[in-house]
């Protein structure tokens, strides 16, 4: 890296460490993107109001003990549009998403809640299709939907159906949490399929592609990984809103380290790459709903890769990069042409309402 | 009761025991009311898809054990309109509602999740006001908001702000669950204040009334009750959507018994009674958000009343009726004029989007 590059990176790093300040007076779609605007909203409004040690970790799940039981607890609302898409629907997405948030915390998902907000006039047949899909996803993940709620709002006050799921899991073998220079960074399969599938399903683009959403429960895949590499798994994150780029940035920021990834090593299907080129977006920022980013100790990288690849949902796993000391809090991409570029957090998301 | 009355009641009882069948092809506002239409939707769609022993109890919370810890888990979405009203807002409502669902299960509420669905353009100042109100409610109830999520939908695809909260609590001294003939039925304060307050806040009626919502956390009130009457508390329910009448019907149906209440004994403030008369609705069906219906063993009724009244949130508690053998599954109201009438479940709710 040249001195000039180092100066630029230092300035970026300083800018990032400033206290979050929300400049907007009104909520924009970018606040729901999972990117910079979402981070600012969380810092300036939610952490400001709710701040407590469990929330402040901002992990995928909150962890606490109750009478000696080590629990993980998480929630997500789903507003995906359209509700039905190749490879899935809002129902299995809502189950898999919460299962995965528990799984990446090293928890065995046990019980889910389901809260429905339905628009007056929503077809009962669609609701049945969604609930059946949720149950199939729950069966696949080995969880039960044990409590729920339904609200109905007037025509025009929702978009058919919104679902919130919360989940409780028991933590058995959590990742160590500490990411260190030298650690290997893996991804559990090709990236961006969910986001591109949703975009194509909206029909706004005249692209035909043989793509389906990657929505899937990762709990067995990741539990197997934890068993295969005892004590060597540092962090796991599912790459949803904001894609792999956002997860890598969060990991780099938390660790105060750099994450350097090799463009050539990142699995991207040709159909995703082609659609992204036409859309003018980078697959690194496109949401997955069945892929995790995993950081493991240097010596465990081969064992981790073998464990992930032995599972159908991780068959195309790859080591995509390494953790380095410098520049702290930064993600660098070594391009196929030998250059290096910064992969920053985006302010918003090129694809709103992806989950 | 005359023979004719008995025949009528028997016919009603038979009709109620039929398998739920959803006649509508599309969701209506009545499906979100908490009344008969909601019950049918739950039976015909949600239990049909998700049926499992924990869900099938259809309690306010699901109960399960994890590594020996006895837990309660519940969820509710909030779509109240308007978002701000005398005595509260969607924020404290969302915290108190979930705290109360845990409390009536005999659980100590511990941790809450918060999922926000925001409409593009929603004022950040309103969001701050809501989150601050949530935190004050969480402090009052002794719970933490430990995990959350935010989604944003386009203008016109929501109504400002919807909130889902889920909650985890630890069960210490649950109600016995078995309601028996002779048991006393109590309510912890005047009924219908929340619903009427919301109705008036909509400004559709030109009524001025000095009313505020009863939204409040009932966990301390009910935990004190459990301590004061060990082993004698049968059931506790918070009387939200559908009001006290709906809760009494559910208790009667679960117990296969009759609940006979005295109209004169039910606390209703004059302003609520007056507004209900003008609106042509019965306060028995109007939502409360800080009142519980409690069933206790006959010999414990005085101790229960004393315990509830010693707490500020239960100062106006009253014994409103008794559980009887016949007619099973029915709620009867002894009117102030010496008559008896059936208090049935309504199909829908006279006041939609009350919580």
PDB file of C-alpha atoms in Angstrom, chain B residues 33-211:
ATOM      1  CA  UNK B  33     -60.804  -8.578  16.367  1.00  0.00           C
ATOM      2  CA  UNK B  34     -60.057 -11.273  18.924  1.00  0.00           C
ATOM      3  CA  UNK B  35     -63.651 -12.498  18.658  1.00  0.00           C
ATOM      4  CA  UNK B  36     -65.313 -15.422  16.880  1.00  0.00           C
ATOM      5  CA  UNK B  37     -63.809 -14.623  13.468  1.00  0.00           C
ATOM      6  CA  UNK B  38     -60.301 -14.585  14.969  1.00  0.00           C
ATOM      7  CA  UNK B  39     -60.938 -17.893  16.725  1.00  0.00           C
ATOM      8  CA  UNK B  40     -62.088 -19.449  13.470  1.00  0.00           C
ATOM      9  CA  UNK B  41     -59.019 -18.132  11.619  1.00  0.00           C
ATOM     10  CA  UNK B  42     -56.698 -19.499  14.324  1.00  0.00           C
ATOM     11  CA  UNK B  43     -58.382 -22.906  14.274  1.00  0.00           C
ATOM     12  CA  UNK B  44     -58.842 -23.252  10.519  1.00  0.00           C
ATOM     13  CA  UNK B  45     -55.522 -21.811   9.347  1.00  0.00           C
ATOM     14  CA  UNK B  46     -52.894 -21.419  12.063  1.00  0.00           C
ATOM     15  CA  UNK B  47     -53.579 -24.494  14.205  1.00  0.00           C
ATOM     16  CA  UNK B  48     -54.236 -26.477  11.061  1.00  0.00           C
ATOM     17  CA  UNK B  49     -50.739 -25.634   9.782  1.00  0.00           C
ATOM     18  CA  UNK B  50     -48.666 -25.266  12.960  1.00  0.00           C
ATOM     19  CA  UNK B  51     -50.504 -27.598  15.371  1.00  0.00           C
ATOM     20  CA  UNK B  52     -48.220 -28.806  18.171  1.00  0.00           C
ATOM     21  CA  UNK B  53     -48.836 -29.464  21.858  1.00  0.00           C
ATOM     22  CA  UNK B  54     -47.446 -26.111  23.026  1.00  0.00           C
ATOM     23  CA  UNK B  55     -49.374 -24.029  20.500  1.00  0.00           C
ATOM     24  CA  UNK B  56     -52.538 -26.060  20.930  1.00  0.00           C
ATOM     25  CA  UNK B  57     -52.992 -24.759  24.458  1.00  0.00           C
ATOM     26  CA  UNK B  58     -53.647 -21.322  22.934  1.00  0.00           C
ATOM     27  CA  UNK B  59     -52.607 -19.635  26.166  1.00  0.00           C
ATOM     28  CA  UNK B  60     -51.310 -16.086  26.355  1.00  0.00           C
ATOM     29  CA  UNK B  61     -47.794 -17.568  26.392  1.00  0.00           C
ATOM     30  CA  UNK B  62     -46.217 -20.850  25.383  1.00  0.00           C
ATOM     31  CA  UNK B  63     -44.514 -22.661  28.263  1.00  0.00           C
ATOM     32  CA  UNK B  64     -41.540 -24.981  27.931  1.00  0.00           C
ATOM     33  CA  UNK B  65     -38.417 -25.958  29.796  1.00  0.00           C
ATOM     34  CA  UNK B  66     -34.848 -25.527  28.565  1.00  0.00           C
ATOM     35  CA  UNK B  67     -32.121 -27.254  30.583  1.00  0.00           C
ATOM     36  CA  UNK B  68     -34.404 -27.199  33.618  1.00  0.00           C
ATOM     37  CA  UNK B  69     -35.456 -23.551  33.295  1.00  0.00           C
ATOM     38  CA  UNK B  70     -39.249 -23.196  33.103  1.00  0.00           C
ATOM     39  CA  UNK B  71     -39.867 -20.509  30.467  1.00  0.00           C
ATOM     40  CA  UNK B  72     -42.790 -18.588  29.005  1.00  0.00           C
ATOM     41  CA  UNK B  73     -42.617 -17.084  25.509  1.00  0.00           C
ATOM     42  CA  UNK B  74     -45.150 -14.835  23.822  1.00  0.00           C
ATOM     43  CA  UNK B  75     -45.591 -12.348  20.970  1.00  0.00           C
ATOM     44  CA  UNK B  76     -47.967  -9.599  19.870  1.00  0.00           C
ATOM     45  CA  UNK B  77     -47.970  -7.115  17.021  1.00  0.00           C
ATOM     46  CA  UNK B  78     -49.336  -3.626  17.586  1.00  0.00           C
ATOM     47  CA  UNK B  79     -51.145  -1.649  14.896  1.00  0.00           C
ATOM     48  CA  UNK B  80     -53.074   0.782  17.111  1.00  0.00           C
ATOM     49  CA  UNK B  81     -54.459   3.882  15.408  1.00  0.00           C
ATOM     50  CA  UNK B  82     -53.771   6.656  16.358  1.00  0.00           C
ATOM     51  CA  UNK B  83     -50.191   5.993  17.457  1.00  0.00           C
ATOM     52  CA  UNK B  84     -50.423   8.531  20.294  1.00  0.00           C
ATOM     53  CA  UNK B  85     -53.447   8.781  22.583  1.00  0.00           C
ATOM     54  CA  UNK B  86     -54.311  10.054  26.079  1.00  0.00           C
ATOM     55  CA  UNK B  87     -52.440   7.937  28.629  1.00  0.00           C
ATOM     56  CA  UNK B  88     -50.035   6.232  26.232  1.00  0.00           C
ATOM     57  CA  UNK B  89     -48.849   5.406  22.762  1.00  0.00           C
ATOM     58  CA  UNK B  90     -48.022   2.381  20.605  1.00  0.00           C
ATOM     59  CA  UNK B  91     -44.658   2.131  22.389  1.00  0.00           C
ATOM     60  CA  UNK B  92     -45.736   1.571  25.988  1.00  0.00           C
ATOM     61  CA  UNK B  93     -48.693  -0.443  24.717  1.00  0.00           C
ATOM     62  CA  UNK B  94     -46.286  -2.813  22.920  1.00  0.00           C
ATOM     63  CA  UNK B  95     -44.183  -3.290  26.055  1.00  0.00           C
ATOM     64  CA  UNK B  96     -47.057  -3.573  28.530  1.00  0.00           C
ATOM     65  CA  UNK B  97     -49.025  -5.948  26.318  1.00  0.00           C
ATOM     66  CA  UNK B  98     -46.230  -8.490  26.113  1.00  0.00           C
ATOM     67  CA  UNK B  99     -45.284  -8.035  29.778  1.00  0.00           C
ATOM     68  CA  UNK B 100     -48.918  -8.756  30.676  1.00  0.00           C
ATOM     69  CA  UNK B 101     -49.150 -11.847  28.461  1.00  0.00           C
ATOM     70  CA  UNK B 102     -46.181 -13.244  30.382  1.00  0.00           C
ATOM     71  CA  UNK B 103     -47.504 -12.087  33.766  1.00  0.00           C
ATOM     72  CA  UNK B 104     -50.911 -13.778  33.377  1.00  0.00           C
ATOM     73  CA  UNK B 105     -49.049 -17.033  32.677  1.00  0.00           C
ATOM     74  CA  UNK B 106     -47.438 -16.738  36.103  1.00  0.00           C
ATOM     75  CA  UNK B 107     -44.081 -15.775  34.586  1.00  0.00           C
ATOM     76  CA  UNK B 108     -41.666 -13.072  35.611  1.00  0.00           C
ATOM     77  CA  UNK B 109     -41.050 -11.106  32.380  1.00  0.00           C
ATOM     78  CA  UNK B 110     -37.323 -10.817  31.674  1.00  0.00           C
ATOM     79  CA  UNK B 111     -36.400  -9.874  28.129  1.00  0.00           C
ATOM     80  CA  UNK B 112     -38.276  -8.369  25.190  1.00  0.00           C
ATOM     81  CA  UNK B 113     -37.582  -8.133  21.474  1.00  0.00           C
ATOM     82  CA  UNK B 114     -38.834  -5.236  19.370  1.00  0.00           C
ATOM     83  CA  UNK B 115     -39.500  -5.435  15.617  1.00  0.00           C
ATOM     84  CA  UNK B 116     -40.417  -2.194  13.850  1.00  0.00           C
ATOM     85  CA  UNK B 117     -42.106  -1.872  10.458  1.00  0.00           C
ATOM     86  CA  UNK B 118     -41.861   1.789   9.493  1.00  0.00           C
ATOM     87  CA  UNK B 119     -43.470   3.615   6.601  1.00  0.00           C
ATOM     88  CA  UNK B 120     -41.184   5.704   4.411  1.00  0.00           C
ATOM     89  CA  UNK B 121     -41.644   9.317   5.511  1.00  0.00           C
ATOM     90  CA  UNK B 122     -42.441   8.483   9.150  1.00  0.00           C
ATOM     91  CA  UNK B 123     -41.142  11.346  11.316  1.00  0.00           C
ATOM     92  CA  UNK B 124     -37.974  10.456  13.207  1.00  0.00           C
ATOM     93  CA  UNK B 125     -39.227  12.631  16.088  1.00  0.00           C
ATOM     94  CA  UNK B 126     -42.275  10.355  16.432  1.00  0.00           C
ATOM     95  CA  UNK B 127     -40.050   7.288  16.378  1.00  0.00           C
ATOM     96  CA  UNK B 128     -37.923   8.771  19.168  1.00  0.00           C
ATOM     97  CA  UNK B 129     -41.029   9.555  21.199  1.00  0.00           C
ATOM     98  CA  UNK B 130     -42.183   5.934  20.764  1.00  0.00           C
ATOM     99  CA  UNK B 131     -38.831   4.367  21.667  1.00  0.00           C
ATOM    100  CA  UNK B 132     -38.502   6.594  24.745  1.00  0.00           C
ATOM    101  CA  UNK B 133     -41.978   5.563  25.820  1.00  0.00           C
ATOM    102  CA  UNK B 134     -41.040   1.887  25.304  1.00  0.00           C
ATOM    103  CA  UNK B 135     -37.988   2.291  27.494  1.00  0.00           C
ATOM    104  CA  UNK B 136     -39.979   3.999  30.276  1.00  0.00           C
ATOM    105  CA  UNK B 137     -42.485   1.127  30.133  1.00  0.00           C
ATOM    106  CA  UNK B 138     -39.648  -1.423  30.161  1.00  0.00           C
ATOM    107  CA  UNK B 139     -38.120   0.292  33.218  1.00  0.00           C
ATOM    108  CA  UNK B 140     -41.482   0.293  34.988  1.00  0.00           C
ATOM    109  CA  UNK B 141     -41.936  -3.421  34.319  1.00  0.00           C
ATOM    110  CA  UNK B 142     -38.324  -4.312  35.101  1.00  0.00           C
ATOM    111  CA  UNK B 143     -37.579  -5.787  31.664  1.00  0.00           C
ATOM    112  CA  UNK B 144     -34.921  -5.091  29.032  1.00  0.00           C
ATOM    113  CA  UNK B 145     -35.375  -4.741  25.277  1.00  0.00           C
ATOM    114  CA  UNK B 146     -32.461  -6.931  24.215  1.00  0.00           C
ATOM    115  CA  UNK B 147     -32.847  -7.556  20.487  1.00  0.00           C
ATOM    116  CA  UNK B 148     -34.613  -5.852  17.626  1.00  0.00           C
ATOM    117  CA  UNK B 149     -35.154  -5.333  13.941  1.00  0.00           C
ATOM    118  CA  UNK B 150     -36.269  -2.519  11.655  1.00  0.00           C
ATOM    119  CA  UNK B 151     -37.870  -2.773   8.243  1.00  0.00           C
ATOM    120  CA  UNK B 152     -39.008   0.134   6.088  1.00  0.00           C
ATOM    121  CA  UNK B 153     -41.778  -0.118   3.493  1.00  0.00           C
ATOM    122  CA  UNK B 154     -42.724   2.382   0.815  1.00  0.00           C
ATOM    123  CA  UNK B 155     -45.153   5.258   1.404  1.00  0.00           C
ATOM    124  CA  UNK B 156     -48.708   3.916   1.545  1.00  0.00           C
ATOM    125  CA  UNK B 157     -47.626   0.345   2.426  1.00  0.00           C
ATOM    126  CA  UNK B 158     -48.037   0.764   6.205  1.00  0.00           C
ATOM    127  CA  UNK B 159     -49.673   3.261   8.529  1.00  0.00           C
ATOM    128  CA  UNK B 160     -46.665   5.041  10.037  1.00  0.00           C
ATOM    129  CA  UNK B 161     -45.386   2.450  12.472  1.00  0.00           C
ATOM    130  CA  UNK B 162     -46.212  -1.109  13.437  1.00  0.00           C
ATOM    131  CA  UNK B 163     -44.394  -2.784  16.319  1.00  0.00           C
ATOM    132  CA  UNK B 164     -44.019  -6.421  17.250  1.00  0.00           C
ATOM    133  CA  UNK B 165     -42.745  -7.373  20.662  1.00  0.00           C
ATOM    134  CA  UNK B 166     -41.959 -10.892  21.814  1.00  0.00           C
ATOM    135  CA  UNK B 167     -41.063 -11.684  25.390  1.00  0.00           C
ATOM    136  CA  UNK B 168     -39.316 -14.341  27.425  1.00  0.00           C
ATOM    137  CA  UNK B 169     -40.090 -14.883  31.093  1.00  0.00           C
ATOM    138  CA  UNK B 170     -39.311 -17.401  33.782  1.00  0.00           C
ATOM    139  CA  UNK B 171     -42.262 -19.239  35.276  1.00  0.00           C
ATOM    140  CA  UNK B 172     -42.158 -19.260  39.049  1.00  0.00           C
ATOM    141  CA  UNK B 173     -45.642 -19.907  40.398  1.00  0.00           C
ATOM    142  CA  UNK B 174     -48.075 -20.576  37.580  1.00  0.00           C
ATOM    143  CA  UNK B 175     -51.832 -20.579  38.126  1.00  0.00           C
ATOM    144  CA  UNK B 176     -53.169 -24.111  38.674  1.00  0.00           C
ATOM    145  CA  UNK B 177     -55.059 -23.878  35.362  1.00  0.00           C
ATOM    146  CA  UNK B 178     -58.168 -25.779  36.471  1.00  0.00           C
ATOM    147  CA  UNK B 179     -61.267 -23.646  36.784  1.00  0.00           C
ATOM    148  CA  UNK B 180     -63.967 -25.272  38.971  1.00  0.00           C
ATOM    149  CA  UNK B 181     -67.561 -24.550  39.883  1.00  0.00           C
ATOM    150  CA  UNK B 182     -67.702 -22.264  42.891  1.00  0.00           C
ATOM    151  CA  UNK B 183     -64.547 -20.355  41.928  1.00  0.00           C
ATOM    152  CA  UNK B 184     -64.678 -16.582  42.208  1.00  0.00           C
ATOM    153  CA  UNK B 185     -64.114 -14.348  39.171  1.00  0.00           C
ATOM    154  CA  UNK B 186     -62.400 -10.993  39.734  1.00  0.00           C
ATOM    155  CA  UNK B 187     -61.424  -8.081  37.553  1.00  0.00           C
ATOM    156  CA  UNK B 188     -58.500  -5.869  38.564  1.00  0.00           C
ATOM    157  CA  UNK B 189     -60.128  -2.499  37.786  1.00  0.00           C
ATOM    158  CA  UNK B 190     -62.668  -0.537  35.745  1.00  0.00           C
ATOM    159  CA  UNK B 191     -63.108  -1.936  32.253  1.00  0.00           C
ATOM    160  CA  UNK B 192     -63.092  -0.523  28.734  1.00  0.00           C
ATOM    161  CA  UNK B 193     -61.005   2.593  29.289  1.00  0.00           C
ATOM    162  CA  UNK B 194     -58.354   1.800  26.701  1.00  0.00           C
ATOM    163  CA  UNK B 195     -60.801   1.054  23.907  1.00  0.00           C
ATOM    164  CA  UNK B 196     -63.007   4.058  24.514  1.00  0.00           C
ATOM    165  CA  UNK B 197     -59.960   6.340  24.793  1.00  0.00           C
ATOM    166  CA  UNK B 198     -58.717   5.162  21.381  1.00  0.00           C
ATOM    167  CA  UNK B 199     -62.153   5.594  19.853  1.00  0.00           C
ATOM    168  CA  UNK B 200     -62.417   9.141  21.138  1.00  0.00           C
ATOM    169  CA  UNK B 201     -58.821   9.931  20.118  1.00  0.00           C
ATOM    170  CA  UNK B 202     -59.781   9.171  16.521  1.00  0.00           C
ATOM    171  CA  UNK B 203     -61.932  12.258  16.701  1.00  0.00           C
ATOM    172  CA  UNK B 204     -64.697  10.692  14.632  1.00  0.00           C
ATOM    173  CA  UNK B 205     -67.140  11.382  17.445  1.00  0.00           C
ATOM    174  CA  UNK B 206     -67.725  14.759  18.953  1.00  0.00           C
ATOM    175  CA  UNK B 207     -67.494  13.500  22.526  1.00  0.00           C
ATOM    176  CA  UNK B 208     -65.295  15.064  25.170  1.00  0.00           C
ATOM    177  CA  UNK B 209     -64.459  12.775  28.071  1.00  0.00           C
ATOM    178  CA  UNK B 210     -61.871  12.880  30.787  1.00  0.00           C
ATOM    179  CA  UNK B 211     -60.504   9.446  29.968  1.00  0.00           C
TER     180      UNK B 211
END
